[in-house]
Each structure stands twice: as structure tokens, then as C-alpha cells.
Coordinates of C-alpha atoms in Angstrom, one line a residue:
Chain A
M1 CA 52.0 -15.7 1.0
S2 CA 54.7 -15.6 -1.6
S3 CA 57.4 -13.1 -2.0
R4 CA 57.1 -13.3 -5.7
S5 CA 53.5 -12.5 -6.2
G6 CA 52.6 -11.0 -2.9
P7 CA 54.0 -7.9 -1.1
A8 CA 57.6 -7.9 0.0
P9 CA 58.0 -10.0 3.1
F10 CA 58.8 -8.6 6.5
W11 CA 62.2 -9.2 8.0
I12 CA 63.1 -9.8 11.6
C13 CA 66.1 -8.1 13.2
H14 CA 67.8 -10.5 15.6
E15 CA 69.5 -7.6 17.3
C16 CA 66.6 -5.4 18.2
G17 CA 63.8 -7.9 17.6
A18 CA 62.0 -5.5 15.2
Q19 CA 60.0 -6.8 12.3
M20 CA 60.4 -4.5 9.4
R21 CA 61.4 -4.2 5.8
P22 CA 65.2 -3.8 5.8
I23 CA 67.0 -0.9 4.3
M24 CA 69.7 -1.8 1.9
I25 CA 73.1 -0.3 2.6
D26 CA 75.8 -1.4 0.1
E27 CA 73.4 -4.1 -0.9
I28 CA 73.4 -5.5 2.6
P29 CA 70.1 -5.5 4.3
H30 CA 70.1 -3.5 7.5
C31 CA 67.5 -3.3 10.1
A32 CA 65.3 -0.4 9.5
S33 CA 64.9 0.2 13.2
C34 CA 68.4 -0.3 14.7
H35 CA 70.5 -0.6 11.5
G36 CA 71.8 -3.9 12.6
E37 CA 73.0 -6.3 10.0
F38 CA 71.7 -9.4 11.6
V39 CA 68.4 -9.5 9.9
E40 CA 66.6 -12.4 8.4
V41 CA 63.7 -12.5 6.0
L42 CA 60.4 -13.8 7.3
D43 CA 59.1 -15.7 4.4
Q44 CA 57.6 -19.1 4.5
E45 CA 59.1 -20.1 1.2
I46 CA 62.6 -18.7 1.4
N47 CA 63.1 -19.2 5.1
P48 CA 60.6 -21.6 6.6
D49 CA 62.1 -21.5 10.1
P50 CA 64.2 -18.4 10.9
F51 CA 65.1 -19.7 14.3
H52 CA 65.8 -23.3 13.4
E53 CA 69.4 -23.1 14.4
L54 CA 69.1 -21.2 17.5
P55 CA 68.0 -23.0 20.7
H56 CA 66.0 -19.9 21.7
P57 CA 64.8 -16.9 19.9
P58 CA 67.7 -14.5 20.5
T59 CA 67.5 -11.9 23.1
R60 CA 69.7 -9.0 23.8
P61 CA 73.0 -10.2 25.4
S62 CA 72.2 -8.3 28.5
Q63 CA 69.2 -10.5 29.0
L64 CA 71.1 -13.7 28.4
P65 CA 72.2 -15.6 31.4
P66 CA 75.1 -17.9 30.7
R67 CA 73.9 -20.5 28.3
I68 CA 75.4 -23.5 26.8
P69 CA 75.3 -23.8 23.1
T70 CA 73.2 -26.6 22.0
E71 CA 73.4 -26.3 18.3
N72 CA 74.8 -29.1 16.2
R73 CA 73.0 -31.5 18.5
P74 CA 71.4 -34.3 16.5
P75 CA 67.7 -34.1 16.9
G76 CA 66.3 -36.3 19.5
S77 CA 69.5 -36.9 21.4
P78 CA 69.6 -35.7 24.9
P79 CA 70.8 -32.2 25.5
A80 CA 74.5 -32.0 25.2
E81 CA 75.2 -30.0 28.3
P82 CA 72.4 -29.2 30.5
S83 CA 74.0 -26.7 32.8
G84 CA 74.2 -26.5 36.5
I85 CA 72.4 -28.3 39.1
L86 CA 69.4 -29.1 36.9
G87 CA 71.7 -30.7 34.4
S88 CA 73.0 -32.8 37.2
I89 CA 69.6 -33.8 38.3
F90 CA 68.4 -34.5 34.8
G91 CA 71.6 -36.3 34.2
L92 CA 70.8 -38.6 37.0
F93 CA 67.5 -39.4 35.4
Q94 CA 68.3 -39.6 31.8
G95 CA 72.0 -40.2 31.7
N96 CA 74.2 -43.1 31.3
P97 CA 73.5 -45.4 34.2
E98 CA 77.0 -46.7 34.4
N99 CA 78.3 -43.2 34.9
H100 CA 76.2 -42.4 37.9
V101 CA 74.8 -45.4 39.5
H102 CA 76.3 -48.6 40.6
P103 CA 74.7 -51.7 41.5
P104 CA 75.5 -52.2 45.1
A105 CA 77.6 -55.1 44.2
L106 CA 80.7 -54.1 46.0
P107 CA 79.5 -53.7 49.5
S108 CA 82.8 -53.3 51.1
N109 CA 84.4 -51.0 48.6
P110 CA 83.3 -47.4 48.7
R111 CA 83.2 -46.3 45.2
T112 CA 82.8 -43.0 43.6
V113 CA 82.1 -42.3 40.0
G114 CA 81.5 -39.1 38.3
T115 CA 83.3 -36.5 36.4
G116 CA 83.9 -34.0 39.1
D117 CA 80.6 -32.5 39.8
T118 CA 77.9 -35.1 40.0
S119 CA 78.8 -38.3 41.6
T120 CA 77.4 -41.0 43.6
T121 CA 79.2 -42.8 46.3
N122 CA 78.3 -46.2 47.3
R123 CA 79.3 -47.0 50.7
G124 CA 79.5 -50.5 52.0
D125 CA 76.6 -50.0 54.3
G126 CA 74.1 -49.4 51.5
T127 CA 74.0 -45.7 51.8
R128 CA 74.4 -43.6 48.7
T129 CA 75.9 -40.1 48.8
W130 CA 75.1 -38.0 45.9
T131 CA 77.3 -35.0 45.5
F132 CA 76.7 -32.1 43.2
N133 CA 77.9 -28.7 42.4
I134 CA 75.6 -25.8 42.5
G135 CA 76.8 -22.5 41.1
G136 CA 79.6 -21.8 43.5
G137 CA 78.8 -24.4 46.1
R138 CA 78.8 -28.1 46.6
G139 CA 76.3 -30.2 48.4
S140 CA 75.6 -33.8 49.0
V141 CA 72.7 -35.9 49.9
T142 CA 72.9 -39.3 51.4
F143 CA 70.3 -41.9 50.6
G144 CA 69.5 -44.8 52.7
T145 CA 70.5 -45.3 56.3
I146 CA 73.8 -46.1 57.8
G147 CA 73.7 -49.7 58.4
G148 CA 71.4 -50.6 55.4
M149 CA 68.2 -50.8 57.4
G150 CA 66.1 -49.7 54.5
P151 CA 65.0 -46.3 53.4
G152 CA 65.6 -44.2 56.3
M153 CA 65.6 -40.8 54.7
G154 CA 63.4 -38.3 56.2
M155 CA 61.3 -37.4 53.2
G156 CA 59.0 -34.5 53.0
G157 CA 56.4 -36.4 51.0
G158 CA 55.7 -40.0 51.0
N159 CA 55.1 -40.4 47.3
V160 CA 58.4 -38.8 46.6
D161 CA 59.9 -41.4 48.9
D162 CA 58.4 -44.2 46.9
E163 CA 59.6 -42.8 43.6
L164 CA 63.1 -42.3 44.9
G165 CA 63.3 -45.9 45.7
N166 CA 62.5 -46.7 42.1
I167 CA 64.7 -44.2 40.5
F168 CA 67.8 -44.7 42.5
P169 CA 68.7 -48.3 42.4
G170 CA 71.2 -47.9 45.2
F171 CA 68.3 -47.0 47.3
P172 CA 67.3 -50.3 48.9
R173 CA 63.7 -50.2 47.8
G174 CA 64.5 -50.1 44.2
L175 CA 66.7 -53.1 44.0
G176 CA 64.0 -55.5 42.8
G177 CA 63.2 -53.5 39.7
Q178 CA 64.3 -54.9 36.5
N179 CA 64.9 -51.6 35.0
P180 CA 65.7 -49.5 38.0
F181 CA 66.7 -46.6 36.0
P182 CA 64.0 -45.7 33.7
S183 CA 65.0 -43.6 30.8
I184 CA 62.5 -40.9 30.7
D185 CA 62.8 -39.7 27.3
T186 CA 62.5 -43.0 25.5
E187 CA 60.3 -45.1 27.6
I188 CA 56.8 -43.9 28.2
G189 CA 55.3 -46.9 29.5
P190 CA 53.0 -47.2 32.5
N191 CA 55.8 -48.7 34.5
T192 CA 58.1 -45.7 34.0
Q193 CA 55.7 -43.1 35.2
Q194 CA 57.7 -42.7 38.3
G195 CA 60.4 -40.8 36.5
P196 CA 58.2 -38.0 35.3
A197 CA 56.4 -37.9 38.6
M198 CA 59.8 -37.5 40.3
L199 CA 60.6 -34.8 37.9
R200 CA 57.4 -33.1 38.6
A201 CA 58.1 -33.2 42.3
L202 CA 61.5 -31.7 41.6
M203 CA 60.1 -29.0 39.4
S204 CA 57.4 -28.0 41.8
A205 CA 60.0 -27.8 44.5
L206 CA 62.0 -25.6 42.3
M207 CA 59.0 -23.4 41.7
D208 CA 58.4 -23.2 45.4
E209 CA 61.9 -21.9 45.8
N210 CA 61.1 -19.2 43.3
M211 CA 64.1 -20.1 41.3
L212 CA 62.8 -21.2 38.0
P213 CA 62.6 -17.8 36.3
A214 CA 61.2 -17.0 32.9
H215 CA 64.6 -17.3 31.5
L216 CA 65.1 -20.8 32.6
Q217 CA 68.1 -21.6 30.6
E218 CA 68.0 -25.4 30.7
P219 CA 68.0 -25.8 27.0
M220 CA 65.7 -28.7 26.8
F221 CA 63.5 -30.5 29.2
L222 CA 62.9 -34.1 28.4
G223 CA 59.4 -34.6 29.3
P224 CA 57.2 -37.6 28.6
Q225 CA 56.0 -35.8 25.4
G226 CA 59.4 -35.6 24.0
M227 CA 61.4 -32.5 23.7
V228 CA 59.9 -29.5 25.4
N229 CA 61.6 -26.2 25.4
M230 CA 61.5 -25.1 29.0
G231 CA 62.1 -21.6 27.9
D232 CA 58.6 -21.5 26.7
Y233 CA 57.2 -21.8 30.2
V234 CA 57.2 -19.5 33.2
A235 CA 56.9 -20.9 36.6
T236 CA 56.8 -17.9 38.8
E237 CA 54.9 -14.7 39.0
Q238 CA 58.1 -12.8 38.5
G239 CA 58.7 -14.8 35.4
F240 CA 55.2 -14.0 34.2
H241 CA 55.7 -10.4 34.7
D242 CA 59.0 -10.5 32.9
V243 CA 57.3 -12.0 29.9
L244 CA 54.5 -9.5 30.1
E245 CA 57.0 -6.7 30.2
Q246 CA 58.8 -8.0 27.2
L247 CA 55.7 -8.4 25.2
M248 CA 54.6 -4.9 26.1
Q249 CA 57.9 -3.5 25.1
A250 CA 57.7 -5.3 21.9
A251 CA 54.2 -4.0 21.2
S252 CA 54.8 -0.4 22.1
P253 CA 55.9 2.0 19.6
Q254 CA 59.7 1.9 19.2
G255 CA 60.0 5.6 18.8
P256 CA 61.8 7.8 21.3
L257 CA 60.3 8.4 24.7
P258 CA 59.2 11.8 25.9
A259 CA 61.9 14.0 27.3
T260 CA 61.8 14.5 31.0
D261 CA 60.7 17.8 32.5
A262 CA 64.2 18.2 33.9
V263 CA 65.7 17.9 30.5
I264 CA 63.2 20.3 29.0
E265 CA 63.8 22.8 31.7
G266 CA 67.5 22.4 31.2
L267 CA 67.4 23.5 27.6
P268 CA 68.9 27.0 27.1
R269 CA 66.5 29.8 26.4
Y270 CA 67.4 33.1 25.2
K271 CA 65.9 36.1 23.5
L272 CA 66.7 36.7 19.9
D273 CA 68.4 40.1 19.3
E274 CA 69.0 41.6 15.9
K275 CA 72.4 40.1 15.5
A276 CA 71.5 36.7 16.6
L277 CA 68.6 36.7 14.2
E278 CA 70.7 37.8 11.3
T279 CA 73.4 35.3 11.9
S280 CA 71.1 32.4 12.6
Q281 CA 70.5 30.1 9.7
F282 CA 67.1 29.3 11.1
K283 CA 64.7 32.0 10.2
D284 CA 61.5 30.5 11.3
C285 CA 60.2 28.2 14.0
P286 CA 60.0 24.7 12.5
V287 CA 56.9 23.9 14.4
C288 CA 54.6 26.9 14.0
K289 CA 56.4 28.0 10.8
D290 CA 56.3 31.6 12.0
D291 CA 59.3 33.7 11.2
F292 CA 61.4 34.5 14.2
A293 CA 61.3 38.2 15.2
V294 CA 63.6 40.3 17.2
G295 CA 62.7 39.8 20.8
D296 CA 61.3 36.3 20.4
E297 CA 62.3 33.9 23.1
V298 CA 63.6 30.7 21.7
M299 CA 64.7 27.4 23.1
R300 CA 67.7 25.6 21.8
I301 CA 68.3 21.9 21.5
P302 CA 71.9 20.7 21.7
C303 CA 71.7 20.1 17.9
K304 CA 71.5 23.9 17.6
H305 CA 68.0 24.0 16.3
I306 CA 65.9 26.7 17.9
F307 CA 62.2 26.8 18.5
H308 CA 59.6 28.9 20.3
P309 CA 59.3 27.5 23.8
D310 CA 55.5 27.2 23.4
C311 CA 56.0 25.2 20.2
L312 CA 58.8 23.0 21.3
Q313 CA 57.7 21.9 24.8
P314 CA 54.5 20.2 23.9
W315 CA 56.4 18.2 21.3
L316 CA 59.2 17.2 23.7
K317 CA 56.6 16.0 26.1
V318 CA 55.4 13.6 23.4
N319 CA 58.7 12.7 21.8
G320 CA 62.1 13.7 23.2
S321 CA 63.8 14.3 19.9
C322 CA 64.5 17.3 17.8
P323 CA 61.6 17.8 15.3
V324 CA 64.1 18.8 12.6
C325 CA 66.9 16.3 12.9
R326 CA 65.6 13.8 15.5
F327 CA 68.5 14.5 17.9
S328 CA 67.5 12.5 20.9
L329 CA 67.1 14.2 24.3
V330 CA 66.4 10.9 25.9
P331 CA 69.5 9.1 27.3
D332 CA 70.2 5.8 25.8
E333 CA 69.7 3.7 28.9
V334 CA 66.2 5.2 29.1
N335 CA 65.6 4.5 25.5
H336 CA 66.7 0.9 26.0
P337 CA 65.6 0.1 29.4
E338 CA 66.2 -3.6 29.0
S339 CA 70.0 -3.0 29.0
S340 CA 69.9 -1.4 32.4
T341 CA 67.2 -3.2 34.3
A342 CA 67.3 -6.6 32.9
P343 CA 70.5 -7.7 34.7
N344 CA 68.9 -7.0 38.0
V345 CA 65.9 -9.1 37.1
T346 CA 67.6 -12.0 35.5
Q347 CA 70.7 -12.3 37.6
Q348 CA 69.2 -12.2 40.9
P349 CA 67.6 -15.6 40.7
Q350 CA 70.9 -17.0 39.4
Q351 CA 72.8 -15.7 42.3
N352 CA 70.4 -17.3 44.6
A353 CA 70.2 -20.5 42.7
G354 CA 72.7 -22.3 44.8
T355 CA 71.0 -21.5 48.0
A356 CA 67.6 -22.1 46.6
I357 CA 68.6 -25.5 45.2
T358 CA 70.1 -26.4 48.6
N359 CA 66.9 -25.4 50.3
M360 CA 64.9 -27.3 47.8
L361 CA 66.9 -30.4 48.2
N362 CA 66.6 -30.0 51.9
R363 CA 62.9 -30.1 51.6
L364 CA 62.8 -32.9 49.1
W365 CA 65.2 -35.1 50.8
G366 CA 64.5 -34.5 54.3
Q367 CA 65.6 -32.1 56.9
S368 CA 65.4 -34.7 59.6
G369 CA 69.0 -35.5 59.9
T370 CA 69.5 -38.2 57.4
T371 CA 71.4 -36.1 55.0
S372 CA 75.0 -36.8 55.0
P373 CA 76.3 -36.0 58.4
T374 CA 79.7 -34.9 57.2
S375 CA 78.4 -32.4 54.7
P376 CA 74.9 -31.3 55.3
P377 CA 73.6 -29.5 52.3
T378 CA 73.0 -26.4 54.2
S379 CA 76.7 -26.1 54.8
G380 CA 77.4 -25.8 51.2
P381 CA 77.5 -22.0 51.0
S382 CA 76.5 -21.0 47.6
R383 CA 79.3 -18.5 47.2
Q384 CA 82.1 -20.6 48.6
P385 CA 84.7 -21.0 45.9
D386 CA 85.1 -24.6 45.0
N387 CA 88.8 -24.7 45.2
L388 CA 88.9 -23.9 48.9
P389 CA 90.0 -27.0 50.6
N390 CA 87.1 -28.0 52.6
P391 CA 87.6 -31.3 54.4
S392 CA 83.9 -31.7 55.0
N393 CA 83.0 -31.5 51.4
P394 CA 82.9 -34.5 49.3
P395 CA 85.2 -33.6 46.4
N396 CA 88.0 -35.4 48.1
I397 CA 85.9 -38.4 48.5
S398 CA 84.4 -38.3 45.1
N399 CA 87.5 -37.6 43.2
P400 CA 90.0 -40.3 44.2
P401 CA 93.0 -40.2 41.8
S402 CA 92.5 -43.8 40.9
Q403 CA 89.1 -43.1 39.3
A404 CA 88.3 -42.3 35.8
N405 CA 88.0 -38.7 36.5
P406 CA 91.1 -37.2 34.8
T407 CA 91.0 -33.9 36.7
P408 CA 91.7 -34.6 40.3
D409 CA 94.3 -32.0 40.4
P410 CA 93.1 -29.3 42.8
A411 CA 94.7 -26.7 40.6
T412 CA 92.2 -27.4 37.8
S413 CA 89.3 -27.6 40.1
N414 CA 89.1 -23.9 40.4
S415 CA 87.0 -24.1 37.3
G416 CA 84.7 -26.2 39.2
V417 CA 81.7 -24.1 38.6
Q418 CA 82.1 -24.3 34.9
A419 CA 83.2 -27.9 35.0
S420 CA 80.0 -28.7 36.8
E421 CA 78.0 -27.3 33.9
Q422 CA 79.9 -29.4 31.6
S423 CA 79.5 -32.7 33.4
Q424 CA 77.0 -34.0 30.9
S425 CA 79.2 -33.4 28.0
S426 CA 81.7 -35.9 29.4
N427 CA 78.9 -38.4 29.2
S428 CA 77.9 -37.8 25.7
S429 CA 80.4 -36.2 23.4
A430 CA 83.4 -34.4 24.7
P431 CA 86.3 -36.4 25.9
S432 CA 86.2 -36.4 29.6
G433 CA 89.7 -35.0 29.8
D434 CA 88.4 -31.6 28.7
A435 CA 85.7 -31.4 31.4
G436 CA 87.7 -29.9 34.1
I437 CA 90.1 -27.9 32.1
T438 CA 88.2 -26.1 29.4
A439 CA 85.7 -23.8 30.7
P440 CA 82.8 -23.6 28.3
I441 CA 82.5 -20.4 26.4
Y442 CA 79.1 -18.9 27.2
P443 CA 77.7 -17.3 24.1
T444 CA 76.7 -13.9 25.4
I445 CA 75.8 -13.0 21.9
I446 CA 74.6 -15.0 19.0
P447 CA 77.1 -17.6 18.2
A448 CA 79.6 -16.4 15.6
E449 CA 79.3 -19.5 13.6
Y450 CA 75.6 -19.0 13.3
L451 CA 76.2 -15.5 12.1
R452 CA 78.5 -16.7 9.5
R453 CA 76.2 -19.3 8.2
H454 CA 73.4 -16.9 8.3
R455 CA 75.3 -14.5 6.2
D456 CA 76.3 -17.2 3.7
Q457 CA 72.7 -18.2 3.5
E458 CA 71.7 -14.6 3.0
R459 CA 74.2 -14.2 0.2
G460 CA 72.7 -17.2 -1.5
Q461 CA 69.3 -15.7 -1.2
N462 CA 70.5 -12.5 -2.6
T463 CA 71.8 -14.0 -5.7
Q464 CA 68.6 -15.9 -6.0
N465 CA 66.5 -12.8 -5.6
S466 CA 68.5 -10.8 -8.0
Q467 CA 67.2 -12.9 -10.8
N468 CA 63.7 -11.9 -10.0
N469 CA 64.1 -8.6 -8.3
Q470 CA 66.2 -5.9 -9.6
S471 CA 66.3 -4.1 -6.3
A472 CA 68.0 -7.0 -4.6
G473 CA 71.6 -6.7 -5.3
A474 CA 74.1 -9.5 -5.8
G475 CA 76.9 -7.4 -4.5
N476 CA 77.5 -9.2 -1.4
Q477 CA 79.9 -11.7 -2.7
G478 CA 82.9 -9.6 -2.1
R479 CA 82.3 -9.4 1.6
D480 CA 83.3 -12.9 2.6
D481 CA 85.6 -11.9 5.3
S482 CA 83.7 -9.1 6.8
P483 CA 83.9 -9.3 10.6
F484 CA 80.3 -8.8 11.0
E485 CA 80.4 -10.2 14.6
D486 CA 81.8 -6.8 15.5
D487 CA 78.6 -5.2 14.4
L488 CA 76.9 -7.1 17.1
E489 CA 78.5 -5.0 19.8
L490 CA 75.1 -3.9 21.0
D491 CA 74.4 -0.8 22.9
Chain B
M1 CA 48.0 32.5 22.6
A2 CA 44.9 33.8 21.2
L3 CA 44.8 31.3 18.5
R4 CA 45.4 27.6 18.9
L5 CA 48.7 26.4 17.6
S6 CA 46.9 24.1 15.2
T7 CA 44.7 26.7 13.7
K8 CA 47.5 29.2 13.5
R9 CA 49.7 26.7 11.8
L10 CA 47.0 25.5 9.3
M11 CA 46.2 29.1 8.4
K12 CA 49.9 29.7 7.8
E13 CA 50.1 26.6 5.6
L14 CA 47.0 27.6 3.7
K15 CA 48.4 31.0 3.1
D16 CA 51.6 29.5 1.8
I17 CA 49.7 27.3 -0.6
Q18 CA 47.6 30.2 -1.9
E19 CA 50.7 32.4 -2.3
K20 CA 53.2 29.9 -3.6
G21 CA 51.1 27.2 -4.9
T22 CA 51.8 23.5 -4.5
P23 CA 54.3 21.3 -6.3
A24 CA 53.4 19.7 -9.6
G25 CA 51.1 16.8 -9.4
I26 CA 49.6 18.0 -6.1
I27 CA 46.4 19.9 -6.3
P28 CA 44.5 21.2 -3.3
L29 CA 41.0 20.0 -3.8
S30 CA 39.3 21.3 -0.7
T31 CA 40.9 23.3 2.0
E32 CA 37.9 25.2 3.2
S33 CA 37.5 23.3 6.4
V34 CA 39.7 24.1 9.2
D35 CA 40.4 20.5 10.1
E36 CA 40.0 18.5 6.9
W37 CA 41.8 19.0 3.7
V38 CA 41.8 17.0 0.5
F39 CA 44.5 17.0 -2.1
L40 CA 44.6 15.3 -5.5
I41 CA 47.8 13.4 -6.0
C42 CA 49.1 12.5 -9.5
V43 CA 52.4 10.9 -10.3
L44 CA 53.9 12.7 -13.2
G45 CA 56.2 11.3 -15.9
D46 CA 56.1 8.3 -18.1
E47 CA 58.0 5.9 -15.9
T48 CA 55.3 5.5 -13.3
I49 CA 52.9 2.7 -13.1
Y50 CA 50.2 5.2 -12.0
K51 CA 50.4 7.2 -15.2
G52 CA 47.2 9.0 -15.7
E53 CA 45.7 8.1 -12.4
Q54 CA 44.5 10.5 -9.8
F55 CA 44.1 9.8 -6.1
A56 CA 42.5 11.9 -3.4
L57 CA 44.4 12.2 -0.2
R58 CA 42.4 13.3 2.8
L59 CA 44.1 14.9 5.8
I60 CA 42.2 15.3 9.1
F61 CA 43.9 17.5 11.6
S62 CA 43.4 17.3 15.3
D63 CA 43.6 20.1 17.8
R64 CA 47.0 19.0 18.6
Y65 CA 48.4 19.4 15.1
P66 CA 51.3 19.7 14.5
I67 CA 52.4 17.9 17.6
D68 CA 50.1 15.1 16.6
C69 CA 50.1 13.6 13.2
P70 CA 47.1 14.3 11.0
Q71 CA 45.0 11.3 10.0
V72 CA 45.9 10.7 6.4
T73 CA 44.0 8.3 4.1
F74 CA 43.3 7.9 0.4
I75 CA 39.7 8.4 -0.3
A76 CA 37.9 5.2 -1.3
D77 CA 34.5 6.0 -2.7
D78 CA 32.6 6.0 -6.0
Q79 CA 34.7 8.8 -7.4
Y80 CA 38.1 8.0 -6.1
Q81 CA 39.9 4.7 -5.5
P82 CA 43.1 4.4 -3.5
P83 CA 46.2 3.4 -5.4
L84 CA 47.2 -0.2 -5.7
H85 CA 50.3 -0.1 -3.5
P86 CA 51.8 -2.5 -1.0
H87 CA 51.5 0.1 1.7
V88 CA 48.0 1.2 0.9
Y89 CA 45.1 -0.9 2.0
S90 CA 42.0 -1.2 -0.1
N91 CA 40.1 1.1 2.3
G92 CA 42.6 3.8 1.8
H93 CA 44.6 3.4 4.9
I94 CA 48.3 4.0 4.5
C95 CA 51.1 2.3 6.2
A96 CA 53.9 4.8 6.5
S97 CA 56.4 5.6 9.2
I98 CA 55.8 9.3 9.1
F99 CA 52.3 8.7 10.3
G100 CA 53.5 6.8 13.2
N101 CA 56.9 6.9 15.0
E102 CA 58.5 9.2 12.6
W103 CA 56.0 12.0 12.6
S104 CA 57.6 15.3 13.2
P105 CA 55.9 18.7 13.6
V106 CA 58.2 20.0 10.9
L107 CA 56.1 18.1 8.4
T108 CA 53.3 20.0 6.7
A109 CA 50.2 19.1 4.7
V110 CA 52.1 19.7 1.5
S111 CA 55.2 17.7 2.6
I112 CA 52.9 14.8 3.4
C113 CA 51.5 15.0 -0.1
I114 CA 55.0 15.0 -1.5
T115 CA 55.8 12.0 0.6
M116 CA 52.8 10.1 -0.7
Q117 CA 53.5 11.2 -4.3
S118 CA 57.1 9.9 -4.1
M119 CA 55.9 6.7 -2.3
L120 CA 53.7 6.0 -5.4
A121 CA 56.4 7.1 -7.8
S122 CA 59.0 4.7 -6.4
N123 CA 56.6 1.8 -6.6
K124 CA 57.2 -0.7 -9.5
K125 CA 54.5 -3.2 -8.9
K126 CA 50.8 -2.8 -8.4
E127 CA 50.4 -5.0 -5.4
R128 CA 48.1 -4.7 -2.5
Y129 CA 48.5 -5.9 1.0
V130 CA 44.8 -6.7 1.6

């Protein structure tokens, strides 16, 4: 369909999600539904991929759990910063082997490498302690047995055990492999199938813990098929219901909801006397069109419009707004339920993520006492602040000042939660010195840079359109500095 | 109420039409039925792309009028064809907000006709959705 010969294309509003034809205010397209300015034309020719710059279709900020920006990532490269524990886990699989795994070549020299959150410690006895940050907690898992007697971890499932040996080269089993660290995203050979299988085991464990919600925010999941957007999948029933609810909200009419009985009952009623009738500017009932008469009982909406009660009430039970001026009798939070209810839904799994991960790891890597004796994963309370000195926790072990980790200073480790989410960035792009100091800025709204580019693009389009379409103005050029981010302060 | 609100309201509208007439370009064609009225709509003036054309707008009122919006379509038969307009389907169905979310009981049959007339008058291109 072409915008030149066909009908005018629909636009999408990135603020309210509505698809509409925009209204032009000062030659700027505004959403016809929410009057937001962040709208984009949906036209195959002009704008083949409206979401191409965004990692996910945008949602309201209230529905966005913290997310790491992934734009500007070269296509095909691993995600810049998979956040949180999953990032740590994936980092172990896909990441730079030197950063995480050491050939057990220095048997007498306990070594730790890592940039503050995910680190493996090789002990001289062949055990491997993997430490990680989860949300607000820290845990560690020890692989192998004290004394190097072979794989002694109590594993829940035998196949997982086998795969572990192949994936973690420090694990005695895997030592013979020529490529003990299969890179999942590039090598899809028969001999690297262990990686995905391991991931599957992890993912299913995560699902069991009910902690992979619909809004799984790991930006990309590197599966055998290449880049897969995990946000496209739901893993739990709750997630499925969330998606259903979103779809139904999107499909239902966006008009105001009915007013509640309490609101209707609360509207003032009075009888019109002669004086009131004379001074009133409303001479007839807008619904039944009958003239008001002395003695008529009327109901008044806060916008001052008056109606016969019998005329107004049936309408308000359908649509809680004034028939004349559309003054809404429905509170905003009822009109936009997502802003009030979504946080409960989406944040709850996040708060539990630490505990759930710990439980999951417990199940995966054995409850039978072979986890690190000094720091059993269960002792990593998910809410314990990272900067509390905890002698039983590995940070002291894993962050010796002599190592490459530039942020051993305990004062900076109070950003440990954020730093953990940044760990992968120190692998790929960001200088590792930033990892512990700069907390990432979570884009709770659409990134400002994207907005700016979007606006520039829009302007270009407008000038283009104005050649063919008189109605499209070219008057946007003067608004280069307009702080339209402010317009995104959503309700 | 002895009389249903819908009937009472329609009688009132009909009386208004008979007493005060309708705006230019809007001609009541059949208003005998209680629940189905037809108006002829013309766009006046030289600027319109519908110059000289006539369209028949059918309004079907439910019991719940004016709380519920009437069903409004352009007639598509041997005698009348719906206008070529991006918001009007070839079967005469009309895509307009006032027939959906933005219906208000304040609107009347005549005001619907005026809305349709201005919708046609503001159109510059004879395009059709399907």
C-alpha cells in the first residue's frame, strides 16, 4: 500500500500504543488518542520498520522494569550488557573465555578473575568457585570436589552433570575437550550441542522457579538459531495472562469507562426553581432535548452541565463522561489501569529474582552439600546490601587488589547491584574502569537520543511530504531545540 | 416514563426537522419509520470533489438511542452509491469516531448528517479504503 496513491497511512503512537491518524497541531503530528507527540507513520515505503531502533516495542514506563539500552550494538554481536544474573550466566557461556575461565594451569595459586560480579576462582585443588551477584545478593557455587577427586557435585540431573563438565573446563571432566568452551552463538556444530542443552536446563529451571516473566528483560537470547528476542516469549502462566491482558486492553475501545454507581449517586441533584431556570444557560436537557421546566429535577456534573437524572444515568453507566463536553467522571488511574496495577505485576518477580535464582542454582548444582562450604548460596540473602562486609561472601576472595579489577575499593562496591549488571560491558566495549563506578542509567522512558533521531527523521519526512501533500506542513524546521522529552512525562 | 426515551427523543427531533427544516444540502428522504430514517446528503459549493453528487445516508435507531449510537451507513444499491472516500467502504460502512468511542447522546440525526456532509466536504481525493 502506498501513501501516495492509497489512503493515508495509519500512525502509531509510541506513548499510548494507539494506531490512528494523527492530528496536526502546529504542523506537528500528535496522537489522536493521547495527544502525545511521539508518533510514527506506519507505512511500508516511508518507514519500513518503525521499531528498528528500539530493542523492544515500547511500553509505558511504568511497565518497564530496568533495562539496559542495547541500541548502537552492531548487528550480530553479543548483547552489550545482559543484565543481572542471566547476563552473568550467559556471559559464562558466550563470553570471553579468558575473562572467566582459566585453564587449571596454576594448581597452587588460587586465582580469581572477573570484574566484580561474576568471577571464577580456581583453587589449587581443582575446585572452581563461581561467584555471582543477584539483584542485591551474592552467591557462589563451587564445582568439583575438594581434593580434585573428580566431579563430586551433587547434581540434580545426570545429564546436566555431563554438560557441565563440557562447559566448564575447570571442571575435571571437561579437560580433555579441545574446545572446552563452545561459543554458542557462532558454532552450531553437533559437538557443541551441549551448550544449548545446558541453557535449556537453565531456562527450564528458571521457569520452574516462576521467575521468567513475560517481561523478561534480557535483551537478547543467543540461541542456536541466532538472535532470538526473549521478550517475545512467555514462560509462565502469569506471563501468559499478562500478555493476554495487554492484548485485550489494546483491543478494547479506548473510550472512557463507565462511571461507578458511587460516582453517579454522588452527583448533586436539585430541583429547578424559576430563578435557577432563568439564570441557567442550559435551557434544555442535552440528552432528551426537552426544555427544562420549573420543578424539574436535574443532575449536575462537575463541569456544570445539567441533565434529567433519567437521561443522564443510563449514559454514565455506559460512558463516564459528560455528554456535552466529555468531562470525565472516571478517575485517571481507573482509566489507565496499567499505571497502577502493572508495577505490582512486573516488580514482584524482580524482587524475588534473587531468591529464585538462588533456589534454582541450588537445584541445578546440587543441594547435597558440595556447594561452597564457606558461602552456601542459600546464605546469600537477596536483599542484603552488597557493601555490607560479609566475611563469608566471596567478594573479598574474588576481588584481590592485585587483579585486573580496578574497583576493589569497598566504597565503590555499594553500586554492586548495578555493577553486576554491567559486567558484560567490561568484556565487550566499556573500559573496565567504569564498571564499578558508573551505574548504568536505566531508560525508564524511551531513550532521549532515539526521540531526537525520530524527530529529525520525522522532519525530513515532513519536508518530503510537503511536496506531494499540501496538508503536510514543512513548518517543523524551527523546532530544533524543542525539549520534546518533557512531553513524554506520561500520566 | 410513558414513552421510551428513544421514541420521545426521535419524535422531538422529527418535530424540529418539520418545524425548522434541515441545513442546506441535507434533505430528509424518509422519516416515517420510527427506527429508520434516510437523508440525502449533498456537498454544496464549487470546491468539492463531490459536486453534483447525492448520497443517501441511512440511520437505524435502537431502543437505546440516544444512549447508543444509531447505525449509520451510506446506502449502496442500484439507486445510490456511497461516496468515494477514504473512510467510507464500498458497502457504505463509515469509519468515523462519533460512531464509536466518541458518540455522545448530545448528537442528533441532523448533527450526524452535518458531520457526514463536512467529512465529504473536507475530502480532497476520491480514494477508497476497500
